[in-house]
GROMACS .gro file of C-alpha atoms in nm:
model
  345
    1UNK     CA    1  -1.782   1.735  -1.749
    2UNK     CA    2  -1.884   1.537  -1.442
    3UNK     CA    3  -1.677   1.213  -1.470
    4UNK     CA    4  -1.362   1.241  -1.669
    5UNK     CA    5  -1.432   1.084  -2.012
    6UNK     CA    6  -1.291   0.771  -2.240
    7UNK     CA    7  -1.256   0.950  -2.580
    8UNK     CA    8  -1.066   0.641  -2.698
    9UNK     CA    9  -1.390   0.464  -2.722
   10UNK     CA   10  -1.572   0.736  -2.983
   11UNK     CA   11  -1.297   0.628  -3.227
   12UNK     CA   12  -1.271   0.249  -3.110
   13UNK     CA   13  -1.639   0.155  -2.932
   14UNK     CA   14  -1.548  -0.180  -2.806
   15UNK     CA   15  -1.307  -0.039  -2.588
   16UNK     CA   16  -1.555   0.068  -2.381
   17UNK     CA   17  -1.591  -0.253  -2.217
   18UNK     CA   18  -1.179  -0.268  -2.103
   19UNK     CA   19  -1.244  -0.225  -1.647
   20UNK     CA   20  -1.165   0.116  -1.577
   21UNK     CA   21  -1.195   0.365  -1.224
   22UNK     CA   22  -1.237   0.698  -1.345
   23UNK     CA   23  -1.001   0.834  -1.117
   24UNK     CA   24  -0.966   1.148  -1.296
   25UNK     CA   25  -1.266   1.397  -1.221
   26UNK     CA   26  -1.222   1.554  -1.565
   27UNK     CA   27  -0.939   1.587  -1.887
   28UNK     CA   28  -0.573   1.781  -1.808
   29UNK     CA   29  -0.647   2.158  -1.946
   30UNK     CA   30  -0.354   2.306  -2.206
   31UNK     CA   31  -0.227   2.618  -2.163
   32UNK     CA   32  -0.032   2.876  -2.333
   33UNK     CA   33   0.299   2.917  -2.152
   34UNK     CA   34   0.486   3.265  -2.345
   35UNK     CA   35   0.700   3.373  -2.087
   36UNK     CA   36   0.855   3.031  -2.025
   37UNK     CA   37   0.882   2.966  -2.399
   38UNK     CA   38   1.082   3.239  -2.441
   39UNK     CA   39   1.320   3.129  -2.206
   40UNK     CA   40   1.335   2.824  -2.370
   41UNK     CA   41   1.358   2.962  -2.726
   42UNK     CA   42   0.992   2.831  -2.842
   43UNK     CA   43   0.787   3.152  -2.938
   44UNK     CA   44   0.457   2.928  -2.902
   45UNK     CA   45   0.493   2.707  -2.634
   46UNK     CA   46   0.226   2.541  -2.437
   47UNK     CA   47   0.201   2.308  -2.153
   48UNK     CA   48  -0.062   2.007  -2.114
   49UNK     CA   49  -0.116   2.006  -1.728
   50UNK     CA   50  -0.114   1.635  -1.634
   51UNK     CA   51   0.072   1.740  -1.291
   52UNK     CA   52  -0.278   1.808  -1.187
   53UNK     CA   53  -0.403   1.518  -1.323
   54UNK     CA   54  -0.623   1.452  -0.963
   55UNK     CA   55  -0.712   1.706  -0.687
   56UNK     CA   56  -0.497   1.426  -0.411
   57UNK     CA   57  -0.150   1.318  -0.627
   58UNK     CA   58  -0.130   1.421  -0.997
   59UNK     CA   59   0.105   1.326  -1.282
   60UNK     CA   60   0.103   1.105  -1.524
   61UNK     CA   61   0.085   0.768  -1.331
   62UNK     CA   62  -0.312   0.856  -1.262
   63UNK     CA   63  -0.408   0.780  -1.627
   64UNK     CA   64  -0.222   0.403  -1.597
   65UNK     CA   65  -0.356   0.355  -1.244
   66UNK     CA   66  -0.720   0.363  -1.387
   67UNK     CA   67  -0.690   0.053  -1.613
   68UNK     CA   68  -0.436  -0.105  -1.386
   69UNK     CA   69  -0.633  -0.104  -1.047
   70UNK     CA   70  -0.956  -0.143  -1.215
   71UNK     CA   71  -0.803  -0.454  -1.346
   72UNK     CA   72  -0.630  -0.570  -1.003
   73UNK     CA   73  -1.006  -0.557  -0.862
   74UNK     CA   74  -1.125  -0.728  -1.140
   75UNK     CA   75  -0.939  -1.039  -1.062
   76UNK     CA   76  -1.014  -1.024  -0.695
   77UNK     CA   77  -0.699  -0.904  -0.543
   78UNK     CA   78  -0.680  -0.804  -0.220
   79UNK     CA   79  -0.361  -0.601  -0.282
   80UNK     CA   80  -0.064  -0.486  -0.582
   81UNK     CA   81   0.314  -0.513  -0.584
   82UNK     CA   82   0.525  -0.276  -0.794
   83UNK     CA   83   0.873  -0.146  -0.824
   84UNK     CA   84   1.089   0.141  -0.918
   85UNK     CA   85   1.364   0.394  -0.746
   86UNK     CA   86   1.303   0.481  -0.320
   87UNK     CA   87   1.196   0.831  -0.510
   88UNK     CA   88   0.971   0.657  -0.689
   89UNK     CA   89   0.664   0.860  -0.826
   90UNK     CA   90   0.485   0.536  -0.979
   91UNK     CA   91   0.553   0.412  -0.640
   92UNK     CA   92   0.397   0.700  -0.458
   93UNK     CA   93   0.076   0.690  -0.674
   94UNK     CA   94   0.009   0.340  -0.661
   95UNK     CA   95   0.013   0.329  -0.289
   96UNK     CA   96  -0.223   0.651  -0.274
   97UNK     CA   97  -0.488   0.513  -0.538
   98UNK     CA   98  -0.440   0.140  -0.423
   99UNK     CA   99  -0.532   0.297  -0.088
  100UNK     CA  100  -0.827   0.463  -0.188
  101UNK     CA  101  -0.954   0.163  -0.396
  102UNK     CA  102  -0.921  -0.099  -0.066
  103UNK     CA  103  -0.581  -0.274  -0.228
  104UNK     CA  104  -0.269  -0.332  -0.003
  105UNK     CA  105   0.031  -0.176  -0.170
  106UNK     CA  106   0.372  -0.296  -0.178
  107UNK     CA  107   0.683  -0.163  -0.305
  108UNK     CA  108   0.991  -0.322  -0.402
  109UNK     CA  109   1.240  -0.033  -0.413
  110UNK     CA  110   1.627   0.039  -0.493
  111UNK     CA  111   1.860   0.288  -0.440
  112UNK     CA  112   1.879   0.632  -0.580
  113UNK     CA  113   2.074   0.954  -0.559
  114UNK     CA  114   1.894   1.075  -0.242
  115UNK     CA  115   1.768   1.377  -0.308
  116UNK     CA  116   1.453   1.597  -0.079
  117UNK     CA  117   1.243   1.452  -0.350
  118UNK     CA  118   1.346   1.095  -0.251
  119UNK     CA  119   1.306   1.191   0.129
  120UNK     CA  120   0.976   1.315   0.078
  121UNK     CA  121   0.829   0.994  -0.074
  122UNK     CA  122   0.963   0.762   0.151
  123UNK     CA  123   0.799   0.950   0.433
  124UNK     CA  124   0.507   0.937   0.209
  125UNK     CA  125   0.504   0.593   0.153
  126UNK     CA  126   0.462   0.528   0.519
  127UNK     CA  127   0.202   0.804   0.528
  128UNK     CA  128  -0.010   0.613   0.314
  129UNK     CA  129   0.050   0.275   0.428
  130UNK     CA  130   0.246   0.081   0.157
  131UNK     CA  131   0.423  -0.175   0.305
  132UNK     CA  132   0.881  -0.078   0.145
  133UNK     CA  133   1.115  -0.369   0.025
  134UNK     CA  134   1.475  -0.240  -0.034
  135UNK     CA  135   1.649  -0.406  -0.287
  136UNK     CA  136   1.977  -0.380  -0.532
  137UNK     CA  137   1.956  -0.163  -0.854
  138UNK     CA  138   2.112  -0.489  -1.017
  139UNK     CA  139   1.840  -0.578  -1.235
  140UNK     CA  140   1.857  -0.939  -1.129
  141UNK     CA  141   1.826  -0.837  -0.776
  142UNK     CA  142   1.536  -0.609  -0.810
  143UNK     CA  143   1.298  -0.882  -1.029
  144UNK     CA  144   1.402  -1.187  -0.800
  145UNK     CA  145   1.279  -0.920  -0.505
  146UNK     CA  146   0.988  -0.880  -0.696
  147UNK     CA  147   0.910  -1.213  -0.748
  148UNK     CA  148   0.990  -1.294  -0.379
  149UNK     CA  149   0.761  -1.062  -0.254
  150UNK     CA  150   0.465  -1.155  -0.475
  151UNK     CA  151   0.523  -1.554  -0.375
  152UNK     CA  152   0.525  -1.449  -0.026
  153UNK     CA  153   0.218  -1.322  -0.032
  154UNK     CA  154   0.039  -1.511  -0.290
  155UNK     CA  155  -0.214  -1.631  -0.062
  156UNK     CA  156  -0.327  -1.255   0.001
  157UNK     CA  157  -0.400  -1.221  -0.395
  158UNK     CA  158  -0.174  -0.986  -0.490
  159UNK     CA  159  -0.151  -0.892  -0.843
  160UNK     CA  160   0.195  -0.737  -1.018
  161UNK     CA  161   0.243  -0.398  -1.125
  162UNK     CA  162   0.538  -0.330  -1.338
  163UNK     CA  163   0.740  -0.060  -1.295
  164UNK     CA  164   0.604   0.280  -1.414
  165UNK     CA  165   0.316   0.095  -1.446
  166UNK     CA  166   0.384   0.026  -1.800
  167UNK     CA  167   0.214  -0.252  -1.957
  168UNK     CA  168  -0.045  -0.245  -2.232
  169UNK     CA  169  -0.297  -0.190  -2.015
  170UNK     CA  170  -0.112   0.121  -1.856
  171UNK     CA  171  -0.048   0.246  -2.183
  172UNK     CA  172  -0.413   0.254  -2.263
  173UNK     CA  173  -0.464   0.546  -2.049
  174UNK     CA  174  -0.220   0.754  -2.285
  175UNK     CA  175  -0.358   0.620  -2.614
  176UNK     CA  176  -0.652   0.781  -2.460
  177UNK     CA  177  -0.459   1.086  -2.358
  178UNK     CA  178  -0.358   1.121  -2.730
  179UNK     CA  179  -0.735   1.134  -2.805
  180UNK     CA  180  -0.826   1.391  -2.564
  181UNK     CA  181  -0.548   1.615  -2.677
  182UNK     CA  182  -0.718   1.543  -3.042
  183UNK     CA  183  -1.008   1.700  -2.932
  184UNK     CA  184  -0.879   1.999  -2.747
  185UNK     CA  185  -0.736   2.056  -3.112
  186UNK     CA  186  -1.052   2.006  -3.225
  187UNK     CA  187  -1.234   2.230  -3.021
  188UNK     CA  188  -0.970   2.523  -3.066
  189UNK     CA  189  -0.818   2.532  -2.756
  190UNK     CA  190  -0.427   2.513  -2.881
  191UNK     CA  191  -0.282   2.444  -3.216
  192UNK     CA  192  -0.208   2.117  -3.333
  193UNK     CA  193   0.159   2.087  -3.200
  194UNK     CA  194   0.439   2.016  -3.425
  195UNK     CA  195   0.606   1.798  -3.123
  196UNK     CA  196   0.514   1.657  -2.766
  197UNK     CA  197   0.753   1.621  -2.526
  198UNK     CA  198   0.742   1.361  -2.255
  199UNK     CA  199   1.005   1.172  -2.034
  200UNK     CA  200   1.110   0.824  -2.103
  201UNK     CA  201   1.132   0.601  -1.800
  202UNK     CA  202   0.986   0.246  -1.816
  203UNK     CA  203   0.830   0.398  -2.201
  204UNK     CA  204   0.455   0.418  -2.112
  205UNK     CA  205   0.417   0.691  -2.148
  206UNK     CA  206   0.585   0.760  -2.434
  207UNK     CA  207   0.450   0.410  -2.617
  208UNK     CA  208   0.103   0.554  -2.506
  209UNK     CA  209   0.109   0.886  -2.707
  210UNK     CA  210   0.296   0.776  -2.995
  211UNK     CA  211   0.071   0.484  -3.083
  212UNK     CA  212  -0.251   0.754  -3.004
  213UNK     CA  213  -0.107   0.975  -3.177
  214UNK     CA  214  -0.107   0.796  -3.501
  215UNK     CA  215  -0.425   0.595  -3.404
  216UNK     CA  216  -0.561   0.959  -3.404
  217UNK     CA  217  -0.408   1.054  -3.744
  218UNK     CA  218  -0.279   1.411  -3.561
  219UNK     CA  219   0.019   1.551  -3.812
  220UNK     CA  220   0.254   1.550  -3.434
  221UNK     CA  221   0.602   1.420  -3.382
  222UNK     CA  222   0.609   1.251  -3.000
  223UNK     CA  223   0.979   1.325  -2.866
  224UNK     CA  224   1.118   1.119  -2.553
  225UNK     CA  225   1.431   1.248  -2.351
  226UNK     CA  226   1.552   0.958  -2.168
  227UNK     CA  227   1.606   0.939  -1.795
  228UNK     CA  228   1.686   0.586  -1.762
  229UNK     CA  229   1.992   0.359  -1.888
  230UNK     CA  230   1.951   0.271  -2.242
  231UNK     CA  231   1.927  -0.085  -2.181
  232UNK     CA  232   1.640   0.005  -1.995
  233UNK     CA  233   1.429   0.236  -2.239
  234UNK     CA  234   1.483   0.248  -2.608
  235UNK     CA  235   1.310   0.206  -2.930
  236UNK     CA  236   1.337  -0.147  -2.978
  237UNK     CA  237   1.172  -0.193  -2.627
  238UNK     CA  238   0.938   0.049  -2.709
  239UNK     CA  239   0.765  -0.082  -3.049
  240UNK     CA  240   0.747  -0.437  -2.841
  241UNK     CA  241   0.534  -0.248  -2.590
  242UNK     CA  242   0.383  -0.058  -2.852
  243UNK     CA  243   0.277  -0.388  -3.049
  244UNK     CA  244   0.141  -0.534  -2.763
  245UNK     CA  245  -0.048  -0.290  -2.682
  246UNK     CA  246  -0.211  -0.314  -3.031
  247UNK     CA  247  -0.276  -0.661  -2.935
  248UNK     CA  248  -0.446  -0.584  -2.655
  249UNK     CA  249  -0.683  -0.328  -2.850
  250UNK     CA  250  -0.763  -0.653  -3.110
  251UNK     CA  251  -0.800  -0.870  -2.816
  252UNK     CA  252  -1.098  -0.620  -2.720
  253UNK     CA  253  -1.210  -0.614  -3.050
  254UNK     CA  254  -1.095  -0.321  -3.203
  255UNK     CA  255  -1.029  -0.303  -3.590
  256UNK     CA  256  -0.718  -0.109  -3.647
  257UNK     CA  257  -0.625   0.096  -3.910
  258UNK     CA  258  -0.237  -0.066  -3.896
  259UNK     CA  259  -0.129  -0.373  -3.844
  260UNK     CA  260   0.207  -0.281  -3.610
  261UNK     CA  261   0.511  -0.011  -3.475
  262UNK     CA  262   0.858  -0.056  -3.590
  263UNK     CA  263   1.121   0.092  -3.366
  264UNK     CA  264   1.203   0.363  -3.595
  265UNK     CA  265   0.834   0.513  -3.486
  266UNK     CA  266   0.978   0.648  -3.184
  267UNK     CA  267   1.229   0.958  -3.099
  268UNK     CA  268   1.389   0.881  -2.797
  269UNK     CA  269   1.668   1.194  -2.735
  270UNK     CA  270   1.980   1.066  -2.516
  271UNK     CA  271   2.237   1.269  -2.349
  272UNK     CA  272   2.031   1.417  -2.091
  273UNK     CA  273   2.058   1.148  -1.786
  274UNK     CA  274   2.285   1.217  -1.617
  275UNK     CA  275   2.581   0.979  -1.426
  276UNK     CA  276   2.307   0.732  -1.314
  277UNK     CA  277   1.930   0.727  -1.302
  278UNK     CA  278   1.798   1.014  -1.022
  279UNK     CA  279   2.134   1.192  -1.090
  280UNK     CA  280   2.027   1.573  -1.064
  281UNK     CA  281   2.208   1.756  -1.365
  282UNK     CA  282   2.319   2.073  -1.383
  283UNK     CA  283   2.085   2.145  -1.691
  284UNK     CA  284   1.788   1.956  -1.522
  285UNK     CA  285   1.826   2.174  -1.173
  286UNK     CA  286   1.873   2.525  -1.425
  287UNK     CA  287   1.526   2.401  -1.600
  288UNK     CA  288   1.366   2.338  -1.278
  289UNK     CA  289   1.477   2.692  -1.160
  290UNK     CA  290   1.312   2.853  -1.504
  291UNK     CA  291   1.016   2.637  -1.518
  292UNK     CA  292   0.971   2.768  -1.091
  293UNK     CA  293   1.005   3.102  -1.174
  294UNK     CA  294   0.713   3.082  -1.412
  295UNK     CA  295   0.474   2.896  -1.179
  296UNK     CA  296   0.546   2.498  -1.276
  297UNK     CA  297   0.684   2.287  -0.991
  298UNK     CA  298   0.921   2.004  -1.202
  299UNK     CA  299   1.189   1.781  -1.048
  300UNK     CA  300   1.525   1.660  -1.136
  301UNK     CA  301   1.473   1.351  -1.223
  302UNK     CA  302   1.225   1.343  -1.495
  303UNK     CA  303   1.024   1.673  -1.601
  304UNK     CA  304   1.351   1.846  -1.557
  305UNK     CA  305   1.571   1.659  -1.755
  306UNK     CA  306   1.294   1.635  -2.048
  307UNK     CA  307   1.262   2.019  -2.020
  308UNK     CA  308   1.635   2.093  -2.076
  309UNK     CA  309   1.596   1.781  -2.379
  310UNK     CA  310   1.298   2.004  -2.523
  311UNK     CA  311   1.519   2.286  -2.524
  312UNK     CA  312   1.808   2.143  -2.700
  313UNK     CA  313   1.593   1.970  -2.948
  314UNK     CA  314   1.392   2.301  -3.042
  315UNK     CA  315   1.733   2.504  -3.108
  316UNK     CA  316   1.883   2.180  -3.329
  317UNK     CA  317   1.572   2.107  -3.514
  318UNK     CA  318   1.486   2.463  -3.559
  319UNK     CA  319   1.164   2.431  -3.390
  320UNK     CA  320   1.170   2.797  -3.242
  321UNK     CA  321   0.909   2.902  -3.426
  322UNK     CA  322   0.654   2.592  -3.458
  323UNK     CA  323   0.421   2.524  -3.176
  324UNK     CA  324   0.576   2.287  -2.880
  325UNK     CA  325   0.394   2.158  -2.635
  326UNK     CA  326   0.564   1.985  -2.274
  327UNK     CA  327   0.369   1.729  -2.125
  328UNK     CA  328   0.388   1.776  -1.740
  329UNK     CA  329   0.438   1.408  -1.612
  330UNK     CA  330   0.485   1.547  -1.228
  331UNK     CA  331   0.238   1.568  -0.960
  332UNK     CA  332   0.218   1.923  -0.815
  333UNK     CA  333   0.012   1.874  -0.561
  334UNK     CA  334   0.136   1.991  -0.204
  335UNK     CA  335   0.210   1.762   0.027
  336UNK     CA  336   0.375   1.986   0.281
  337UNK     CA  337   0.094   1.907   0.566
  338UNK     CA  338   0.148   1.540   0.581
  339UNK     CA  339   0.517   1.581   0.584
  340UNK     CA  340   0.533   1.859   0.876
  341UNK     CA  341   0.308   1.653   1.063
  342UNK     CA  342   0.535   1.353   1.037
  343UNK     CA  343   0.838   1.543   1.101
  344UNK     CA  344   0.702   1.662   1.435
  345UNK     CA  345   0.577   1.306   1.580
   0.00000   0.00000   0.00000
């Protein structure tokens, strides 16, 4: 298909109208993934390929970046401000698709375990011209930061991103996702899964599937691991997100077949982050090892960690047997040309 397509609207028409940049050229394929199930003790495993979600930076922030921008552009900004860790992948996306849509970026960051991941992107952020903020992980510090920075440069129209870019908007572009894995079920191209398995940051993505995936009546359990303090990402925060997302969707026009999400809609599995948010785990570098040695680039911070949650989950929920599919959140496109050029100047 020539432009990638907004199957959301086939079940929910006056959606259509919601501003959008089809930044993805066409849907994230599935694929079968034996060898690396049976590593991981799932004997039908498969893997929905987000990481190459766009042919320039992939992952999972591409499918919130087309609502998000279009709507940035919409109101006449000139630029966007967002935050997150200095590894931040959100981060790293926004500035490369604000970029290519004419939008200033700017990035209010904090501290993280640094990591080559987190040296990577903030050579990359300079690379593609955001303009960094360091801040304090305190959340206080980080959202007055935010603010500042916005205030500061209200007169250039910038508009506010939050972090992960999860907002109802954002999460439009993974109630969407939950319809275009309906229809590669549809058209035979994997089984319907018995669960999904996605990291839980800022809970976009997680709010996103579970709310299409019920919107899309698919018999599919969504499971979160998460990589973020609980205070931070949980249920309760989740089914707010999740409800106003729905309000969103009626503020379009669409006619629902529910009226809301309770907080006992979502699976969120803890135990799996770690001593602090971008702490690389033991179990999250041994499942970045196995997923490398069968051809998927992860990293320690999310797509690891959810990997070794998807593995512990399977064994206690006897899900060996059922079909499992990992949603690939990362972006596994190369960047190694733009960092050795850096590195040499």
């Amino acid at each position: 298909m020539p432009i990638h397509e907004f199957p959301l609207t086939e079940a929910f028409p006056r959606l259509g109208v919601v501003p959008r940049i089809p930044l993805m050229a066409r849907e994230t394929r599935v694929e079968s993934a034996p060898e690396l199930g049976k590593e991981l003790g799932c004997q039908d495993f498969w893997v929905k390929r987000d990481d190459r979600s766009h042919p320039t930076y992939g992952g999972n922030k591409v499918r919130k970046l087309e609502f998000l921008l279009a709507d940035a552009l919409e109101r006449g900004a000139k630029g966007v401000v967002t935050l997150g860790g200095i590894g931040t992948n959100h981060g790293l996306a926004t500035a490369v698709f604000a970029g290519k849509a004419g939008l200033a970026c700017h990035l209010v960051l904090f501290d993280q375990p640094e990591t080559e991941h987190v040296r990577r992107s903030l050579q990359l952020f300079e690379h593609f011209g955001a303009k960094v903020h360091r801040t304090r992980a305190v959340p206080r510090a980080l959202l007055d930061s935010y603010r500042k920075v916005w205030f500061s440069h209200r007169d250039k129209r910038l508009v506010r991103i939050p972090g992960g870019g999860s907002s109802p908007l954002g999460c439009l572009g993974f109630v969407n996702a939950a319809f275009e894995l309906k229809r590669q079920i549809e058209e035979g191209r994997l089984p319907c899964p018995e669960a999904i398995f996605c990291p839980v940051g800022t809970c976009g993505t997680l709010v996103g599937l579970t709310l299409g995936v019920r919107l899309a009546e698919l018999p599919t359990k969504v499971v979160g691991v998460r990589v973020v303090e609980k205070v931070l990402a949980n249920s309760i925060t989740s089914a707010i997100l999740a409800n106003r997302t729905l309000n969103l969707m009626r503020c379009y026009g669409a006619s629902l077949p529910f009226d809301s999400m309770s907080w006992r809609d979502f699976t969120i599995l803890d135990g799996f982050l770690g001593r602090c948010y971008g702490d690389p785990t033991s179990e999250s570098l041994r499942c970045v090892d196995i997923a490398e040695r069968h051809g998927y680039r992860l990293e320690t911070t999310y797509t690891g960690k959810t990997l070794a949650g998807l593995q512990a989950y399977v064994a206690r929920h006897g899900l060996s047997e059922k079909t499992v599919l990992y949603w690939n959140t990362f972006n596994s496109r190369d960047f190694n040309d733009i960092l050795t050029e850096a590195s040499s100047h």
